Amino acid sequence: GAGVSQTPSNKVTEKGKYVELRCDPISGHTALYWYRQSLGQGPEFLIYFQGTGAADDSGLPNDRFFAVRPEGSVSTLKIQRTERGDSAVYLCASSLGFRAGELFFGEGSRLTVL
Amino acid sequence: DAKTTQPNSMESNEEEPVHLPCNHSTISGTDYIHWYRQLPSQGPEYVIHGLTSNVNNRMASLAIAEDRKSSTLILHRATLRDAAVYYCILREETSGSRLTFGEGTQLTVNP
């Protein structure tokens, strides 16, 4: 079956530009997560949705980062006024619900800010 | 989130068992122990999780110390495809499925 799908797989942008990263979770998964991973580090939590609402956005680094999930399925991570320090792999994961034991991750979107 | 401590790297030979240790001395009674692994250029992949009892699945076994302050992920016969970063993570039951990753153990498997 289809896993978590993330697009684009690679994005190169210039400092100051706006970027959108898309995540298509596994069908029927109500929980969706965004993580960010810098080279040589473990993934860092950004935000978590249960259904359409953000249940925990405590990991978003600042107000340039925003995520939505308007219909409780596809989610978009939006980054305004990108900075070089935003360069990382952005990972999306989904799970069956709030306390599901297993998260399923996508392959990530690699963002490079020049 | 309670912290875990893992060795930065380990090596194994193909077809031999691998024991990946994890210390979590500040674990609370409601923390589950999760293991994920990440192959190069891929997202993390669930391996196994447990609370108190040892657990087995098709990928690995999880041995949990009686005091729960440490655990060991056991790969029974390492293959070259098992070369990855292995993360030991504590997840508090009440925090839902949010996972806090550390830096993990880089496992190298020699042919």
PDB file of C-alpha atoms in Angstrom:
ATOM      1  CA  GLY A   1       0.000   0.000   0.000  1.00  0.00           C
ATOM      2  CA  ALA A   2       0.973   3.639  -0.338  1.00  0.00           C
ATOM      3  CA  GLY A   3       3.154   5.064   2.373  1.00  0.00           C
ATOM      4  CA  VAL A   4       3.617   8.670   3.454  1.00  0.00           C
ATOM      5  CA  SER A   5       4.342  10.798   0.413  1.00  0.00           C
ATOM      6  CA  GLN A   6       6.277  14.069   0.543  1.00  0.00           C
ATOM      7  CA  THR A   7       6.778  16.609  -2.221  1.00  0.00           C
ATOM      8  CA  PRO A   8       9.024  18.022  -3.441  1.00  0.00           C
ATOM      9  CA  SER A   9      11.829  15.594  -2.645  1.00  0.00           C
ATOM     10  CA  ASN A  10      14.315  18.408  -3.184  1.00  0.00           C
ATOM     11  CA  LYS A  11      13.867  22.164  -3.098  1.00  0.00           C
ATOM     12  CA  VAL A  12      16.529  24.789  -3.653  1.00  0.00           C
ATOM     13  CA  THR A  13      15.559  28.370  -2.924  1.00  0.00           C
ATOM     14  CA  GLU A  14      17.131  31.715  -2.256  1.00  0.00           C
ATOM     15  CA  LYS A  15      17.321  33.435   1.089  1.00  0.00           C
ATOM     16  CA  GLY A  16      14.175  35.426   1.768  1.00  0.00           C
ATOM     17  CA  LYS A  17      11.873  33.367  -0.430  1.00  0.00           C
ATOM     18  CA  TYR A  18       8.678  31.564   0.616  1.00  0.00           C
ATOM     19  CA  VAL A  19       8.539  27.751   0.539  1.00  0.00           C
ATOM     20  CA  GLU A  20       5.762  25.181   0.845  1.00  0.00           C
ATOM     21  CA  LEU A  21       6.367  21.508   1.581  1.00  0.00           C
ATOM     22  CA  ARG A  22       3.565  19.001   1.182  1.00  0.00           C
ATOM     23  CA  CYS A  23       2.800  15.790   3.043  1.00  0.00           C
ATOM     24  CA  ASP A  24       0.273  13.150   2.034  1.00  0.00           C
ATOM     25  CA  PRO A  25      -0.221  10.755   4.978  1.00  0.00           C
ATOM     26  CA  ILE A  26      -1.324   7.150   4.876  1.00  0.00           C
ATOM     27  CA  SER A  27      -5.056   6.940   4.247  1.00  0.00           C
ATOM     28  CA  GLY A  28      -7.020   6.709   7.479  1.00  0.00           C
ATOM     29  CA  HIS A  29      -4.226   8.031   9.690  1.00  0.00           C
ATOM     30  CA  THR A  30      -5.619  10.812  11.846  1.00  0.00           C
ATOM     31  CA  ALA A  31      -2.322  11.933  13.402  1.00  0.00           C
ATOM     32  CA  LEU A  32       0.319  13.761  11.358  1.00  0.00           C
ATOM     33  CA  TYR A  33       3.739  15.045  12.435  1.00  0.00           C
ATOM     34  CA  TRP A  34       6.424  17.282  11.019  1.00  0.00           C
ATOM     35  CA  TYR A  35      10.078  16.879  11.960  1.00  0.00           C
ATOM     36  CA  ARG A  36      13.237  18.608  10.777  1.00  0.00           C
ATOM     37  CA  GLN A  37      16.617  16.885  10.506  1.00  0.00           C
ATOM     38  CA  SER A  38      19.950  18.590  10.111  1.00  0.00           C
ATOM     39  CA  LEU A  39      23.028  16.710   8.911  1.00  0.00           C
ATOM     40  CA  GLY A  40      24.353  14.309  11.542  1.00  0.00           C
ATOM     41  CA  GLN A  41      21.516  14.985  13.975  1.00  0.00           C
ATOM     42  CA  GLY A  42      18.398  13.085  14.944  1.00  0.00           C
ATOM     43  CA  PRO A  43      15.024  14.389  13.769  1.00  0.00           C
ATOM     44  CA  GLU A  44      13.692  17.388  15.712  1.00  0.00           C
ATOM     45  CA  PHE A  45       9.962  17.645  16.401  1.00  0.00           C
ATOM     46  CA  LEU A  46       8.146  20.642  14.894  1.00  0.00           C
ATOM     47  CA  ILE A  47       4.388  20.162  15.057  1.00  0.00           C
ATOM     48  CA  TYR A  48       1.738  17.490  15.460  1.00  0.00           C
ATOM     49  CA  PHE A  49      -1.854  17.413  14.134  1.00  0.00           C
ATOM     50  CA  GLN A  50      -4.716  15.306  15.379  1.00  0.00           C
ATOM     51  CA  GLY A  51      -7.306  15.645  12.642  1.00  0.00           C
ATOM     52  CA  THR A  52      -7.419  19.232  11.370  1.00  0.00           C
ATOM     53  CA  GLY A  53      -6.115  20.953  14.475  1.00  0.00           C
ATOM     54  CA  ALA A  54      -2.554  21.415  15.641  1.00  0.00           C
ATOM     55  CA  ALA A  55      -2.416  19.495  18.919  1.00  0.00           C
ATOM     56  CA  ASP A  56       1.169  20.526  19.680  1.00  0.00           C
ATOM     57  CA  ASP A  57       3.126  23.196  17.799  1.00  0.00           C
ATOM     58  CA  SER A  58       5.745  23.730  20.487  1.00  0.00           C
ATOM     59  CA  GLY A  59       8.583  22.668  18.190  1.00  0.00           C
ATOM     60  CA  LEU A  60       8.094  25.363  15.560  1.00  0.00           C
ATOM     61  CA  PRO A  61      11.273  27.476  15.844  1.00  0.00           C
ATOM     62  CA  ASN A  62       9.670  30.881  15.184  1.00  0.00           C
ATOM     63  CA  ASP A  63       6.721  32.589  13.519  1.00  0.00           C
ATOM     64  CA  ARG A  64       8.204  32.154  10.030  1.00  0.00           C
ATOM     65  CA  PHE A  65       7.100  28.525  10.236  1.00  0.00           C
ATOM     66  CA  PHE A  66       3.464  27.572   9.894  1.00  0.00           C
ATOM     67  CA  ALA A  67       1.641  24.340   9.048  1.00  0.00           C
ATOM     68  CA  VAL A  68      -1.928  23.550   8.065  1.00  0.00           C
ATOM     69  CA  ARG A  69      -4.048  20.482   7.575  1.00  0.00           C
ATOM     70  CA  PRO A  70      -7.413  21.911   6.472  1.00  0.00           C
ATOM     71  CA  GLU A  71      -9.260  18.680   5.693  1.00  0.00           C
ATOM     72  CA  GLY A  72      -7.543  16.371   8.141  1.00  0.00           C
ATOM     73  CA  SER A  73      -5.502  14.617   5.475  1.00  0.00           C
ATOM     74  CA  VAL A  74      -2.840  16.430   3.414  1.00  0.00           C
ATOM     75  CA  SER A  75      -0.661  18.888   5.322  1.00  0.00           C
ATOM     76  CA  THR A  76       1.478  21.774   4.130  1.00  0.00           C
ATOM     77  CA  LEU A  77       4.458  23.182   6.008  1.00  0.00           C
ATOM     78  CA  LYS A  78       5.010  26.812   5.085  1.00  0.00           C
ATOM     79  CA  ILE A  79       8.235  28.714   5.650  1.00  0.00           C
ATOM     80  CA  GLN A  80       8.346  32.464   5.099  1.00  0.00           C
ATOM     81  CA  ARG A  81      11.445  34.587   4.500  1.00  0.00           C
ATOM     82  CA  THR A  82      13.698  31.542   4.401  1.00  0.00           C
ATOM     83  CA  GLU A  83      17.138  31.726   5.982  1.00  0.00           C
ATOM     84  CA  ARG A  84      20.233  29.632   5.307  1.00  0.00           C
ATOM     85  CA  GLY A  85      19.785  28.007   8.706  1.00  0.00           C
ATOM     86  CA  ASP A  86      16.458  26.555   7.534  1.00  0.00           C
ATOM     87  CA  SER A  87      18.359  24.181   5.246  1.00  0.00           C
ATOM     88  CA  ALA A  88      17.532  20.645   6.403  1.00  0.00           C
ATOM     89  CA  VAL A  89      15.500  17.574   5.557  1.00  0.00           C
ATOM     90  CA  TYR A  90      11.879  18.053   6.547  1.00  0.00           C
ATOM     91  CA  LEU A  91      10.240  14.774   7.505  1.00  0.00           C
ATOM     92  CA  CYS A  92       6.549  14.015   7.740  1.00  0.00           C
ATOM     93  CA  ALA A  93       5.060  11.065   9.602  1.00  0.00           C
ATOM     94  CA  SER A  94       1.569   9.756  10.247  1.00  0.00           C
ATOM     95  CA  SER A  95      -0.017   7.311  12.658  1.00  0.00           C
ATOM     96  CA  LEU A  96      -3.413   5.772  13.273  1.00  0.00           C
ATOM     97  CA  GLY A  97      -4.165   7.963  16.232  1.00  0.00           C
ATOM     98  CA  PHE A  98      -3.057   9.805  19.300  1.00  0.00           C
ATOM     99  CA  ARG A  99      -1.523   6.855  21.095  1.00  0.00           C
ATOM    100  CA  ALA A 100      -0.676   4.602  18.198  1.00  0.00           C
ATOM    101  CA  GLY A 101       2.560   2.777  18.815  1.00  0.00           C
ATOM    102  CA  GLU A 102       4.068   3.198  15.386  1.00  0.00           C
ATOM    103  CA  LEU A 103       4.802   6.299  13.326  1.00  0.00           C
ATOM    104  CA  PHE A 104       5.252   5.911   9.578  1.00  0.00           C
ATOM    105  CA  PHE A 105       7.708   8.371   8.061  1.00  0.00           C
ATOM    106  CA  GLY A 106       8.035   9.665   4.532  1.00  0.00           C
ATOM    107  CA  GLU A 107      11.402  10.013   2.820  1.00  0.00           C
ATOM    108  CA  GLY A 108      11.549  13.717   3.491  1.00  0.00           C
ATOM    109  CA  SER A 109      11.899  16.954   1.551  1.00  0.00           C
ATOM    110  CA  ARG A 110      15.438  18.276   1.374  1.00  0.00           C
ATOM    111  CA  LEU A 111      15.415  22.078   1.558  1.00  0.00           C
ATOM    112  CA  THR A 112      18.499  24.054   0.595  1.00  0.00           C
ATOM    113  CA  VAL A 113      18.490  27.799   1.124  1.00  0.00           C
ATOM    114  CA  LEU A 114      21.247  29.580  -0.785  1.00  0.00           C
TER     115      LEU A 114
ATOM    116  CA  ASP B   1      11.014  14.189  27.983  1.00  0.00           C
ATOM    117  CA  ALA B   2      13.205  11.634  29.778  1.00  0.00           C
ATOM    118  CA  LYS B   3      16.641  11.246  28.221  1.00  0.00           C
ATOM    119  CA  THR B   4      18.282   8.186  26.694  1.00  0.00           C
ATOM    120  CA  THR B   5      22.004   7.493  26.282  1.00  0.00           C
ATOM    121  CA  GLN B   6      23.372   5.379  23.456  1.00  0.00           C
ATOM    122  CA  PRO B   7      26.864   4.719  22.119  1.00  0.00           C
ATOM    123  CA  ASN B   8      27.678   6.879  19.106  1.00  0.00           C
ATOM    124  CA  SER B   9      28.686   3.904  16.979  1.00  0.00           C
ATOM    125  CA  MET B  10      28.959   0.122  16.922  1.00  0.00           C
ATOM    126  CA  GLU B  11      30.293  -2.449  14.485  1.00  0.00           C
ATOM    127  CA  SER B  12      29.155  -5.949  13.734  1.00  0.00           C
ATOM    128  CA  ASN B  13      29.895  -8.705  11.277  1.00  0.00           C
ATOM    129  CA  GLU B  14      27.340 -10.001   8.860  1.00  0.00           C
ATOM    130  CA  GLU B  15      25.225 -12.919  10.125  1.00  0.00           C
ATOM    131  CA  GLU B  16      26.249 -12.336  13.733  1.00  0.00           C
ATOM    132  CA  PRO B  17      23.915 -11.098  16.480  1.00  0.00           C
ATOM    133  CA  VAL B  18      24.022  -7.431  17.450  1.00  0.00           C
ATOM    134  CA  HIS B  19      23.144  -6.031  20.860  1.00  0.00           C
ATOM    135  CA  LEU B  20      22.466  -2.287  20.844  1.00  0.00           C
ATOM    136  CA  PRO B  21      22.329  -0.843  24.362  1.00  0.00           C
ATOM    137  CA  CYS B  22      20.320   2.096  25.662  1.00  0.00           C
ATOM    138  CA  ASN B  23      20.380   3.663  29.116  1.00  0.00           C
ATOM    139  CA  HIS B  24      17.359   5.550  30.409  1.00  0.00           C
ATOM    140  CA  SER B  25      17.871   5.927  34.140  1.00  0.00           C
ATOM    141  CA  THR B  26      15.224   8.665  34.515  1.00  0.00           C
ATOM    142  CA  ILE B  27      12.448   6.651  32.870  1.00  0.00           C
ATOM    143  CA  SER B  28       9.026   7.044  34.468  1.00  0.00           C
ATOM    144  CA  GLY B  29       6.432   4.359  34.975  1.00  0.00           C
ATOM    145  CA  THR B  30       4.332   5.485  32.001  1.00  0.00           C
ATOM    146  CA  ASP B  31       7.189   5.780  29.488  1.00  0.00           C
ATOM    147  CA  TYR B  32       7.240   3.328  26.624  1.00  0.00           C
ATOM    148  CA  ILE B  33      10.617   2.390  25.115  1.00  0.00           C
ATOM    149  CA  HIS B  34      10.637   2.762  21.329  1.00  0.00           C
ATOM    150  CA  TRP B  35      13.290   1.903  18.784  1.00  0.00           C
ATOM    151  CA  TYR B  36      13.464   3.355  15.300  1.00  0.00           C
ATOM    152  CA  ARG B  37      16.170   3.053  12.696  1.00  0.00           C
ATOM    153  CA  GLN B  38      17.125   5.284   9.797  1.00  0.00           C
ATOM    154  CA  LEU B  39      18.819   3.995   6.682  1.00  0.00           C
ATOM    155  CA  PRO B  40      20.803   6.460   4.554  1.00  0.00           C
ATOM    156  CA  SER B  41      18.632   8.978   2.700  1.00  0.00           C
ATOM    157  CA  GLN B  42      15.409   7.570   4.153  1.00  0.00           C
ATOM    158  CA  GLY B  43      13.000   8.550   6.890  1.00  0.00           C
ATOM    159  CA  PRO B  44      13.091   6.717  10.223  1.00  0.00           C
ATOM    160  CA  GLU B  45      11.498   3.282  10.338  1.00  0.00           C
ATOM    161  CA  TYR B  46       9.758   1.759  13.347  1.00  0.00           C
ATOM    162  CA  VAL B  47      11.524  -1.298  14.762  1.00  0.00           C
ATOM    163  CA  ILE B  48       9.899  -2.256  18.049  1.00  0.00           C
ATOM    164  CA  HIS B  49       8.535  -0.908  21.323  1.00  0.00           C
ATOM    165  CA  GLY B  50       7.728  -2.149  24.806  1.00  0.00           C
ATOM    166  CA  LEU B  51       6.822  -1.144  28.341  1.00  0.00           C
ATOM    167  CA  THR B  52       8.014  -3.764  30.829  1.00  0.00           C
ATOM    168  CA  SER B  53       8.164  -7.199  29.246  1.00  0.00           C
ATOM    169  CA  ASN B  54      10.585  -8.327  26.588  1.00  0.00           C
ATOM    170  CA  VAL B  55       9.160  -8.079  23.073  1.00  0.00           C
ATOM    171  CA  ASN B  56       9.842  -9.935  19.852  1.00  0.00           C
ATOM    172  CA  ASN B  57       8.815  -9.193  16.294  1.00  0.00           C
ATOM    173  CA  ARG B  58       9.997 -10.119  12.837  1.00  0.00           C
ATOM    174  CA  MET B  59      12.675  -7.435  12.838  1.00  0.00           C
ATOM    175  CA  ALA B  60      14.209  -7.653  16.290  1.00  0.00           C
ATOM    176  CA  SER B  61      13.870  -8.376  19.994  1.00  0.00           C
ATOM    177  CA  LEU B  62      13.725  -5.854  22.808  1.00  0.00           C
ATOM    178  CA  ALA B  63      15.117  -6.852  26.175  1.00  0.00           C
ATOM    179  CA  ILE B  64      14.097  -4.528  29.029  1.00  0.00           C
ATOM    180  CA  ALA B  65      15.933  -4.575  32.345  1.00  0.00           C
ATOM    181  CA  GLU B  66      13.887  -5.422  35.403  1.00  0.00           C
ATOM    182  CA  ASP B  67      14.315  -1.886  36.817  1.00  0.00           C
ATOM    183  CA  ARG B  68      13.581  -0.466  33.326  1.00  0.00           C
ATOM    184  CA  LYS B  69      16.625   1.794  33.501  1.00  0.00           C
ATOM    185  CA  SER B  70      18.153   0.194  30.448  1.00  0.00           C
ATOM    186  CA  SER B  71      17.170  -1.815  27.419  1.00  0.00           C
ATOM    187  CA  THR B  72      18.843  -3.680  24.577  1.00  0.00           C
ATOM    188  CA  LEU B  73      17.767  -4.006  20.980  1.00  0.00           C
ATOM    189  CA  ILE B  74      18.810  -7.370  19.594  1.00  0.00           C
ATOM    190  CA  LEU B  75      19.216  -8.081  15.896  1.00  0.00           C
ATOM    191  CA  HIS B  76      19.572 -11.842  15.747  1.00  0.00           C
ATOM    192  CA  ARG B  77      21.525 -12.062  12.496  1.00  0.00           C
ATOM    193  CA  ALA B  78      22.850  -8.805  11.131  1.00  0.00           C
ATOM    194  CA  THR B  79      22.730  -8.238   7.396  1.00  0.00           C
ATOM    195  CA  LEU B  80      24.298  -5.473   5.341  1.00  0.00           C
ATOM    196  CA  ARG B  81      20.813  -3.938   5.054  1.00  0.00           C
ATOM    197  CA  ASP B  82      20.764  -3.448   8.830  1.00  0.00           C
ATOM    198  CA  ALA B  83      23.470  -0.775   8.610  1.00  0.00           C
ATOM    199  CA  ALA B  84      21.663   2.320   9.885  1.00  0.00           C
ATOM    200  CA  VAL B  85      21.351   4.784  12.753  1.00  0.00           C
ATOM    201  CA  TYR B  86      19.345   3.213  15.571  1.00  0.00           C
ATOM    202  CA  TYR B  87      17.392   5.503  17.887  1.00  0.00           C
ATOM    203  CA  CYS B  88      16.194   4.561  21.365  1.00  0.00           C
ATOM    204  CA  ILE B  89      13.340   6.861  22.399  1.00  0.00           C
ATOM    205  CA  LEU B  90      11.117   7.173  25.454  1.00  0.00           C
ATOM    206  CA  ARG B  91       7.531   8.150  24.800  1.00  0.00           C
ATOM    207  CA  GLU B  92       5.353   9.201  27.671  1.00  0.00           C
ATOM    208  CA  GLU B  93       1.950   7.596  27.328  1.00  0.00           C
ATOM    209  CA  THR B  94       0.150  10.864  27.921  1.00  0.00           C
ATOM    210  CA  SER B  95       2.129  12.802  25.314  1.00  0.00           C
ATOM    211  CA  GLY B  96       0.623  10.834  22.475  1.00  0.00           C
ATOM    212  CA  SER B  97       2.847   9.719  19.702  1.00  0.00           C
ATOM    213  CA  ARG B  98       5.316  12.617  19.786  1.00  0.00           C
ATOM    214  CA  LEU B  99       8.842  11.190  19.702  1.00  0.00           C
ATOM    215  CA  THR B 100      11.985  12.987  20.874  1.00  0.00           C
ATOM    216  CA  PHE B 101      14.997  11.661  18.970  1.00  0.00           C
ATOM    217  CA  GLY B 102      18.560  11.776  20.259  1.00  0.00           C
ATOM    218  CA  GLU B 103      21.593  11.204  18.053  1.00  0.00           C
ATOM    219  CA  GLY B 104      21.317   7.421  18.018  1.00  0.00           C
ATOM    220  CA  THR B 105      23.874   4.686  17.375  1.00  0.00           C
ATOM    221  CA  GLN B 106      25.432   4.336  13.929  1.00  0.00           C
ATOM    222  CA  LEU B 107      25.629   0.594  13.245  1.00  0.00           C
ATOM    223  CA  THR B 108      28.182  -0.584  10.706  1.00  0.00           C
ATOM    224  CA  VAL B 109      27.864  -4.150   9.428  1.00  0.00           C
ATOM    225  CA  ASN B 110      30.994  -5.674   7.953  1.00  0.00           C
ATOM    226  CA  PRO B 111      30.708  -8.334   5.224  1.00  0.00           C
TER     227      PRO B 111
END
